[in-house]
Coordinates of C-alpha atoms in Angstrom, one line a residue:
Chain R
M830 CA 72.5 67.4 114.1
M831 CA 71.0 69.2 117.0
I832 CA 73.2 72.0 118.3
P833 CA 72.8 72.3 122.1
G834 CA 71.1 75.6 123.1
W835 CA 73.9 76.6 125.4
I836 CA 76.4 76.6 122.5
V837 CA 74.1 78.9 120.5
S838 CA 73.7 81.1 123.6
M839 CA 77.4 81.2 124.1
L840 CA 78.0 82.2 120.5
S841 CA 75.4 84.9 120.8
F842 CA 76.5 86.1 124.3
P843 CA 76.1 89.8 123.6
G844 CA 72.4 89.2 123.4
V845 CA 72.3 87.3 126.7
I846 CA 74.2 90.1 128.4
V847 CA 71.9 92.8 127.0
Q848 CA 68.8 90.8 128.0
Q849 CA 69.9 90.4 131.6
A850 CA 71.0 94.1 131.7
I851 CA 67.6 95.3 130.5
H852 CA 65.9 93.0 132.9
M853 CA 68.0 94.4 135.7
L854 CA 67.3 97.9 134.6
I855 CA 63.6 97.4 134.7
C856 CA 63.8 95.7 138.1
K857 CA 65.7 98.7 139.5
W858 CA 63.3 101.1 137.9
R859 CA 60.3 99.3 139.4
H860 CA 62.0 98.9 142.8
I861 CA 62.0 95.1 142.5
P862 CA 64.8 93.6 144.7
I863 CA 67.3 91.4 142.8
M864 CA 68.6 88.4 144.7
E865 CA 70.9 86.9 142.2
L866 CA 72.4 88.2 139.0
R867 CA 74.3 86.3 136.4
F868 CA 75.0 88.2 133.2
F869 CA 76.7 85.3 131.5
Q870 CA 77.9 81.8 132.6
T871 CA 78.7 78.5 131.0
G872 CA 76.0 75.9 131.2
E873 CA 72.2 76.4 131.7
P874 CA 70.9 79.0 132.1
V875 CA 73.5 81.1 130.5
G876 CA 72.2 84.2 132.2
C877 CA 69.6 84.9 134.9
V878 CA 68.2 87.7 137.0
L879 CA 66.5 86.2 140.1
H880 CA 64.2 88.8 141.6
E881 CA 61.3 89.1 143.9
N882 CA 57.9 88.6 142.3
P883 CA 56.6 91.9 141.1
K884 CA 53.9 93.2 143.3
D885 CA 51.7 94.8 140.7
F886 CA 50.6 94.0 137.2
L887 CA 52.4 96.9 135.5
S888 CA 55.8 95.8 137.0
A889 CA 55.2 92.2 135.9
F890 CA 54.3 93.4 132.4
L891 CA 57.4 95.6 132.1
V892 CA 59.7 93.0 133.5
C893 CA 58.4 90.4 131.0
I894 CA 57.9 92.5 127.9
G895 CA 60.5 95.3 128.5
P896 CA 63.5 93.3 127.4
F897 CA 61.6 92.1 124.3
F898 CA 61.0 95.6 123.1
V899 CA 64.4 97.0 124.0
N900 CA 66.2 94.1 122.5
S901 CA 64.1 94.3 119.3
I902 CA 64.7 98.0 118.9
L903 CA 68.4 97.6 119.6
C904 CA 68.6 94.8 117.0
I905 CA 67.0 97.1 114.3
L906 CA 69.1 100.1 115.2
L907 CA 72.3 98.1 115.0
C908 CA 71.5 96.1 111.9
F909 CA 69.7 98.5 109.6
P910 CA 72.5 101.0 109.0
A911 CA 75.0 98.2 108.9
F912 CA 73.1 96.4 106.1
I913 CA 72.9 99.4 103.8
P914 CA 76.5 99.2 102.4
I915 CA 76.1 95.4 102.0
L916 CA 72.6 95.2 100.5
G917 CA 72.7 98.5 98.7
F918 CA 76.2 98.6 97.3
G919 CA 77.7 95.1 97.8
E920 CA 80.4 96.4 100.1
K921 CA 82.0 94.0 102.5
N922 CA 82.7 96.1 105.6
P923 CA 84.1 94.5 108.8
L924 CA 82.3 97.1 110.9
S925 CA 79.0 96.2 109.3
Y926 CA 79.5 92.5 110.0
L927 CA 80.3 93.3 113.6
L928 CA 77.2 95.4 114.0
I929 CA 75.1 92.8 112.3
Y930 CA 76.5 90.1 114.6
L931 CA 75.7 92.2 117.7
G932 CA 72.2 93.1 116.4
V933 CA 71.1 89.6 115.5
S934 CA 72.5 88.1 118.7
I935 CA 70.6 90.8 120.7
G936 CA 67.5 90.2 118.6
M937 CA 67.8 86.4 119.2
H938 CA 67.5 87.0 123.0
A939 CA 64.5 89.3 122.9
F940 CA 62.0 86.6 124.0
P941 CA 61.2 86.6 127.8
T942 CA 61.8 83.6 129.9
I943 CA 59.1 81.1 130.7
R944 CA 59.3 82.2 134.4
D945 CA 58.5 85.8 133.5
A946 CA 55.7 84.6 131.2
N947 CA 54.3 82.6 134.2
N948 CA 54.5 85.7 136.5
L949 CA 52.7 87.8 133.9
W950 CA 50.0 85.2 133.5
E951 CA 49.4 85.1 137.3
H952 CA 49.2 88.9 137.4
S953 CA 47.0 89.0 134.4
K954 CA 44.4 87.1 136.2
F955 CA 44.4 89.6 139.0
G956 CA 44.6 92.5 136.5
L957 CA 41.4 91.2 134.9
K958 CA 39.5 91.5 138.1
K959 CA 40.7 95.1 138.4
A960 CA 39.7 95.8 134.8
N961 CA 43.2 96.9 133.8
P962 CA 43.2 97.7 130.1
L963 CA 46.7 96.3 129.5
V964 CA 45.3 92.9 130.4
I965 CA 43.4 92.8 127.1
I966 CA 46.6 92.5 125.1
T967 CA 48.4 90.5 127.8
F968 CA 46.4 87.2 127.5
P969 CA 47.1 86.7 123.8
L970 CA 50.7 87.9 124.4
V971 CA 51.3 85.4 127.1
F972 CA 49.9 82.7 124.9
L973 CA 52.3 83.7 122.1
L974 CA 55.2 83.7 124.6
Y975 CA 54.4 80.1 125.7
V976 CA 54.2 79.0 122.0
A977 CA 57.6 80.8 121.4
H978 CA 59.1 79.1 124.4
Y979 CA 58.3 75.7 123.1
L980 CA 59.3 76.6 119.5
K981 CA 62.8 77.6 120.7
I982 CA 63.7 74.0 119.9
M983 CA 63.0 74.9 116.3
W984 CA 65.2 78.0 116.6
I985 CA 62.3 80.4 116.6
D986 CA 64.4 82.9 118.5
A987 CA 67.2 82.8 116.0
A988 CA 64.7 83.2 113.2
Y989 CA 63.3 86.2 115.0
G990 CA 66.7 87.7 115.3
V991 CA 67.4 87.1 111.6
A992 CA 64.0 88.4 110.6
L993 CA 64.5 91.7 112.5
G994 CA 68.1 92.1 111.7
Y995 CA 68.2 91.1 108.0
L996 CA 64.8 90.7 106.5
L997 CA 63.3 93.9 107.9
P998 CA 66.2 96.1 106.6
K999 CA 66.0 94.3 103.2
L1000 CA 62.3 95.0 103.0
I1001 CA 62.7 98.7 104.0
L1002 CA 65.5 99.2 101.5
E1003 CA 63.5 97.5 98.7
S1004 CA 60.6 99.8 99.4
F1005 CA 62.8 102.7 98.5
A1006 CA 63.9 101.0 95.3
Chain K
M722 CA 71.7 81.1 165.2
K723 CA 68.8 79.1 166.4
K724 CA 69.2 75.7 168.0
I725 CA 66.3 73.2 168.3
Y726 CA 65.9 69.6 169.5
C727 CA 65.7 66.7 167.2
D728 CA 62.3 64.9 167.4
G729 CA 64.2 61.6 167.0
C730 CA 67.2 61.6 169.3
S731 CA 66.2 64.7 171.4
K732 CA 69.6 66.2 171.0
E733 CA 70.1 69.9 170.3
F734 CA 71.4 71.0 166.9
N735 CA 71.7 74.1 164.8
M736 CA 68.4 74.6 163.0
G737 CA 70.0 75.1 159.7
L738 CA 71.6 71.6 159.8
M739 CA 68.3 69.8 160.4
F740 CA 65.6 68.5 158.1
S741 CA 61.8 68.3 158.0
V742 CA 60.8 64.8 157.2
V743 CA 57.0 64.2 156.9
G744 CA 56.5 67.0 159.4
K745 CA 59.1 65.8 161.9
R746 CA 62.2 68.0 162.7
L747 CA 65.1 65.6 162.6
C748 CA 68.9 65.7 162.5
K749 CA 70.7 64.2 159.6
S750 CA 71.2 60.7 161.0
C751 CA 67.6 60.5 162.3
S752 CA 66.4 61.7 158.9
N753 CA 68.2 58.9 157.2
E754 CA 66.9 56.4 159.7
E755 CA 63.3 57.6 159.2
I756 CA 63.6 57.5 155.4
N757 CA 64.9 53.9 155.6
L758 CA 62.3 52.8 158.1
Q759 CA 59.5 54.2 155.9
A760 CA 61.0 52.6 152.8
Q761 CA 61.2 49.2 154.6
A762 CA 57.5 49.6 155.5
G763 CA 56.8 50.3 151.8
N764 CA 56.1 54.0 152.2
D765 CA 58.1 56.1 149.8
I766 CA 58.4 59.6 151.2
P767 CA 57.8 62.2 148.4
Q768 CA 60.8 64.5 147.6
E769 CA 58.9 67.6 148.6
E770 CA 58.4 66.3 152.2
I771 CA 62.1 66.1 152.8
V772 CA 63.4 69.7 153.1
Y773 CA 66.1 71.6 154.9
L774 CA 64.9 73.6 157.8
T775 CA 65.6 77.2 157.4
D776 CA 67.0 79.1 160.4
P777 CA 65.2 82.4 160.5
T778 CA 68.1 83.9 162.4
V779 CA 70.6 83.1 159.6
C780 CA 70.7 85.1 156.5
E781 CA 70.2 82.7 153.6
S782 CA 72.3 84.9 151.3
C783 CA 75.5 85.7 153.3
H784 CA 74.9 83.2 156.2
S785 CA 75.5 85.8 158.8
N786 CA 74.0 85.2 162.3
S787 CA 71.4 87.3 164.0
E788 CA 69.9 87.2 167.5
R789 CA 66.4 87.7 166.2
P790 CA 64.5 86.2 163.3
L791 CA 65.3 88.0 160.1
P792 CA 62.7 89.5 157.7
Q793 CA 61.8 87.6 154.5
M794 CA 62.2 88.6 151.0
A795 CA 60.7 86.3 148.3
G796 CA 60.4 83.6 150.9
I797 CA 64.0 83.7 152.1
H798 CA 65.4 85.2 155.3
I799 CA 67.9 87.9 154.7
C800 CA 69.9 90.3 156.8
K801 CA 69.7 94.1 156.5
D802 CA 72.9 94.4 154.5
C803 CA 71.7 91.8 151.9
D804 CA 68.3 93.5 151.9
T805 CA 70.0 96.9 151.1
L806 CA 72.2 95.2 148.4
F807 CA 69.2 93.5 146.8
R808 CA 67.2 96.6 146.7
N809 CA 70.0 98.8 145.4
R810 CA 72.1 96.4 143.4
P811 CA 74.5 98.5 141.4
F812 CA 75.3 98.0 137.7
P813 CA 78.8 96.5 137.3
T814 CA 81.4 98.9 136.0
W815 CA 82.2 96.7 133.0
L816 CA 78.5 96.8 132.1
K817 CA 78.4 100.6 132.2
I818 CA 81.6 100.8 130.1
S819 CA 80.1 98.3 127.6
F820 CA 76.9 100.2 127.4
V821 CA 78.8 103.5 126.7
G822 CA 80.8 101.5 124.1
L823 CA 77.6 100.2 122.5
L824 CA 76.1 103.7 122.4
L825 CA 79.3 105.1 120.8
L826 CA 79.2 102.3 118.3
L827 CA 75.6 103.0 117.4
F828 CA 76.3 106.7 116.9
F829 CA 79.3 106.0 114.8
S830 CA 77.4 103.5 112.8
F831 CA 74.6 106.0 112.0
Y832 CA 77.2 108.7 111.2
Y833 CA 79.3 106.5 109.0
N834 CA 76.4 104.8 107.2
Y835 CA 74.3 107.9 106.7
S836 CA 76.2 108.6 103.5
Y837 CA 75.4 105.1 102.3
F838 CA 71.8 105.6 103.1
A839 CA 71.6 109.0 101.3
G840 CA 73.5 107.5 98.4
Y841 CA 71.1 104.5 98.3
I842 CA 68.0 106.8 98.2
A843 CA 69.6 109.0 95.5
M844 CA 70.6 105.9 93.5
S845 CA 67.1 104.4 93.7
K846 CA 65.6 107.7 92.5
G847 CA 68.1 107.9 89.7
E848 CA 67.3 104.3 88.6
K849 CA 63.6 105.0 88.6
A850 CA 64.1 108.2 86.5
G851 CA 66.4 106.2 84.2
E852 CA 63.8 103.5 83.7
A853 CA 61.2 106.2 82.9
G854 CA 63.5 107.7 80.3
D855 CA 64.3 110.9 82.2
F856 CA 68.0 110.7 81.8
K857 CA 68.7 114.3 83.0
E858 CA 67.0 113.6 86.3
A859 CA 68.7 110.1 86.5
A860 CA 72.1 111.8 85.9
R861 CA 71.4 114.3 88.6
F862 CA 70.4 111.7 91.2
T863 CA 73.2 109.3 90.4
E864 CA 75.7 112.2 90.6
T865 CA 74.4 113.0 94.0
A866 CA 74.7 109.3 94.9
A867 CA 78.3 109.3 93.7
I868 CA 79.1 112.3 95.9
H869 CA 77.7 110.4 98.9
V870 CA 79.4 107.1 98.0
P871 CA 82.4 107.9 95.9
G872 CA 84.1 104.6 96.6
S873 CA 81.3 102.6 95.0
K874 CA 82.1 101.3 91.5
Q875 CA 78.4 100.6 91.0
V876 CA 77.3 104.2 91.7
V877 CA 80.1 105.9 89.8
A878 CA 79.3 103.7 86.8
A879 CA 75.6 104.5 87.0
A880 CA 76.4 108.2 87.2
N881 CA 78.6 108.0 84.1
L882 CA 76.0 105.9 82.2
Y883 CA 73.1 108.3 82.9
K884 CA 75.1 111.4 82.2
G885 CA 76.2 109.7 78.9
L886 CA 72.6 108.8 78.1
D887 CA 71.5 112.3 78.8
M888 CA 74.1 113.8 76.5
Y889 CA 73.2 111.2 73.8
S890 CA 69.5 111.9 74.1
R891 CA 70.3 115.6 73.5
T892 CA 72.4 114.7 70.5
K893 CA 75.5 115.9 72.3
Y894 CA 77.5 112.9 71.1
R895 CA 81.0 114.3 71.6
Q896 CA 80.2 114.8 75.3
A897 CA 78.5 111.4 75.5
V898 CA 81.4 109.4 74.2
P899 CA 83.9 109.9 77.1
L900 CA 81.2 109.3 79.7
L901 CA 80.1 106.1 78.1
K902 CA 83.8 105.0 77.8
Q903 CA 84.2 105.6 81.6
Y904 CA 81.1 103.5 82.2
E905 CA 82.5 100.8 79.9
A906 CA 85.8 100.7 81.9
L907 CA 83.8 100.0 85.0
V908 CA 81.2 97.6 83.5
P909 CA 83.0 95.9 80.6
D910 CA 80.3 93.2 80.1
D911 CA 77.5 95.6 79.2
Y912 CA 77.3 95.1 75.4
E913 CA 74.3 97.5 75.0
A914 CA 76.4 100.3 76.4
K915 CA 79.3 99.3 74.1
C916 CA 76.9 99.5 71.2
L917 CA 75.6 102.9 72.3
R918 CA 79.2 104.2 72.7
L919 CA 80.0 103.0 69.2
R920 CA 76.9 104.6 67.8
A921 CA 77.8 107.9 69.5
E922 CA 81.3 107.7 68.0
A923 CA 79.7 107.0 64.6
Y924 CA 77.6 110.1 64.9
V925 CA 80.6 112.2 66.0
A926 CA 82.4 110.9 62.9
F927 CA 79.4 111.7 60.7
D928 CA 79.3 115.3 62.2
R929 CA 83.0 115.7 61.3
S930 CA 82.3 114.3 57.7
Q931 CA 84.7 111.4 58.5
Y932 CA 82.6 108.8 56.6
Q933 CA 85.2 106.1 56.6
L934 CA 85.3 106.2 60.4
Y935 CA 81.5 106.5 60.4
Y936 CA 81.3 103.3 58.5
E937 CA 83.9 101.5 60.7
K938 CA 82.1 102.4 63.9
S939 CA 78.7 101.4 62.5
K940 CA 80.2 98.1 61.3
M941 CA 81.7 97.4 64.8
Q942 CA 78.2 97.7 66.3
M943 CA 77.2 94.7 64.2
E944 CA 79.8 92.5 66.1
Y945 CA 77.6 92.9 69.2
K946 CA 74.2 93.1 67.5
P947 CA 74.4 91.3 64.2
W948 CA 70.6 90.7 64.2
D949 CA 69.5 94.2 64.9
A950 CA 67.6 95.9 62.1
L951 CA 68.6 99.5 63.0
V952 CA 72.2 98.6 63.5
T953 CA 72.2 97.0 60.0
A954 CA 70.5 100.1 58.6
H955 CA 73.2 102.3 60.1
V956 CA 75.8 100.4 58.2
S957 CA 73.8 100.9 55.0
A958 CA 73.5 104.7 55.8
A959 CA 77.3 104.9 56.3
L960 CA 78.0 103.1 53.0
A961 CA 75.6 105.5 51.3
C962 CA 77.6 108.4 52.7
R963 CA 80.8 106.9 51.3
Y964 CA 79.1 106.4 47.9
A965 CA 77.8 110.0 48.0
V966 CA 81.4 111.3 48.6
T967 CA 83.4 108.9 46.3
G968 CA 80.8 107.8 43.7
N969 CA 82.2 104.3 44.1
A970 CA 79.4 101.9 42.8
E971 CA 80.6 99.2 45.1
F972 CA 79.5 101.3 48.1
K973 CA 76.1 101.8 46.6
A974 CA 75.6 98.1 46.0
K975 CA 76.7 97.2 49.5
A976 CA 74.4 99.9 50.9
L977 CA 71.5 98.5 49.1
D978 CA 72.4 94.9 50.3
Y979 CA 72.5 96.0 53.9
L980 CA 69.3 97.9 53.5
E981 CA 67.6 94.8 52.1
T982 CA 68.9 92.8 55.1
A983 CA 67.7 95.4 57.6
R984 CA 64.2 95.3 56.2
K985 CA 63.9 91.6 57.1
R986 CA 64.9 92.1 60.7
P987 CA 62.6 94.6 62.5
K988 CA 61.1 93.1 65.7
D989 CA 58.3 95.6 66.2
Q990 CA 56.3 98.3 64.6
G991 CA 58.5 101.0 66.1
E992 CA 61.5 99.6 64.3
K993 CA 59.6 99.2 61.1
D994 CA 58.6 102.9 61.2
M995 CA 62.2 103.9 61.9
L996 CA 63.4 101.6 59.1
N997 CA 61.0 103.3 56.6
I998 CA 62.6 106.7 57.4
Y999 CA 66.1 105.2 57.1
D1000 CA 65.1 103.5 53.8
A1001 CA 63.9 106.8 52.3
L1002 CA 67.0 108.7 53.7
I1003 CA 69.5 106.1 52.3
R1004 CA 67.8 106.0 48.9
H1005 CA 67.8 109.8 48.9
R1006 CA 71.5 109.8 49.7
L1007 CA 72.2 107.2 47.0
D1008 CA 70.1 109.0 44.4
T1009 CA 71.1 112.6 45.0
R1010 CA 74.6 112.0 46.6
K1011 CA 73.6 114.7 49.1
I1012 CA 74.3 114.0 52.7
I1013 CA 71.8 115.4 55.2
T1014 CA 71.0 114.3 58.7
T1015 CA 67.9 112.3 59.6
K1016 CA 66.4 115.3 61.3
Q1017 CA 67.0 117.5 58.3
F1018 CA 65.5 114.8 56.0
I1019 CA 62.3 114.5 58.1
K1020 CA 62.0 118.3 58.2
R1021 CA 62.5 118.7 54.5
F1022 CA 60.3 115.7 53.5
P1023 CA 57.7 115.4 56.2
D1024 CA 55.4 113.4 53.9
G1025 CA 58.2 111.1 52.6
W1026 CA 60.6 111.5 49.8
N1027 CA 59.7 111.1 46.1
P1028 CA 62.7 110.5 43.8
V1029 CA 61.2 112.5 40.9
E1030 CA 60.9 115.6 43.1
E1031 CA 64.6 116.2 43.5
K1032 CA 67.2 116.0 40.8
P1033 CA 70.9 115.2 41.6

């Protein structure tokens, strides 16, 4: 049975809010005007930050990729210490479960939107003409973002959140063992 | 607010209430008429050619009026106030509070879980040392882990086990027994540990010359490991002690029976070598009725024992 995406997004609402918050933060940092802001709402999209198109490549890059890195780092920071009592000692700690829920839901919403990926693609083409070194990694990155967008139907974003939040701490802990 | 004339009926309307239909600026009713006319003529007008006209003097965000055309931002006309808001949009208070809450939660998580992390590292090192046979180091690390995570049954059990193994390996059987008992209380299904504790108790009894108890503890090991060659040999050794003290021939016969059974059970060369020593020790005990420890026996007879060399 297919679970509608908006239900999954509602269940993982902390991730939606954090993604929009980071998006907003980067827009303010890069002086990009924000026309509309929805941290969370019922229906599609569950969250959005409507902003002016970034004027330069670096801004477009940060707006697109920034939330990905920040959400991923937050996911790891929240989940790793929380998993130690569970994986290392088998202790069922409510605080740990709360942190893991927050971490995985934030990790799930790390992927940029297709709109940001499109913006970045357009800027990449101009960036290439100006021989911007960041462009070298941007082209394959944008390709991966498009693939990830279409794989969302197969829960790639949830898999990413779980991989970061659960598998990575497990691997790290096992490396100590 | 800007007013313009409809290309259809030539009446004046607010620009924001009019449409652009295939390039013509029409009011609502004229727009509908035009669309119907085109449809009757078989020309379907594409969706993108029917758009609202935007009044450049009306802010598309707050709908405030202006005398002059407003500047554009991202293709929409906005007033100065909206422009300022869009450029300096503040973070909502609830978001700031939530962010602070998240940071506090993160710090608390690191503080609270640090002891688990330190305990996990110590425990891992202890288990590695234990697997390598360094029970002293294993005991040290698991004790450290138990300090970090005192509530963990798993860690406390490991600390007791490795301390017990350390004492046992240094032949400090009296200190080993209570530690192994504490481990057993936490992990009752570990039969190897049970056997080890019984063996340590047997050795304590031997040290105290309590040979009846030595025999009983050795026999109890067989309930958990009936097939084990060395456990069977221990029973034989205990019976030999009882014979040495009492002179009861029944004990001698049983000791020899158990020894014979033990000789059929070794699973590797290491056990065979150990059994050879036990065999010689037990026969020495039976022949001479002298009770010496295995260590003393090896020291006294490094090349093996010859019955004719020692008279009872």
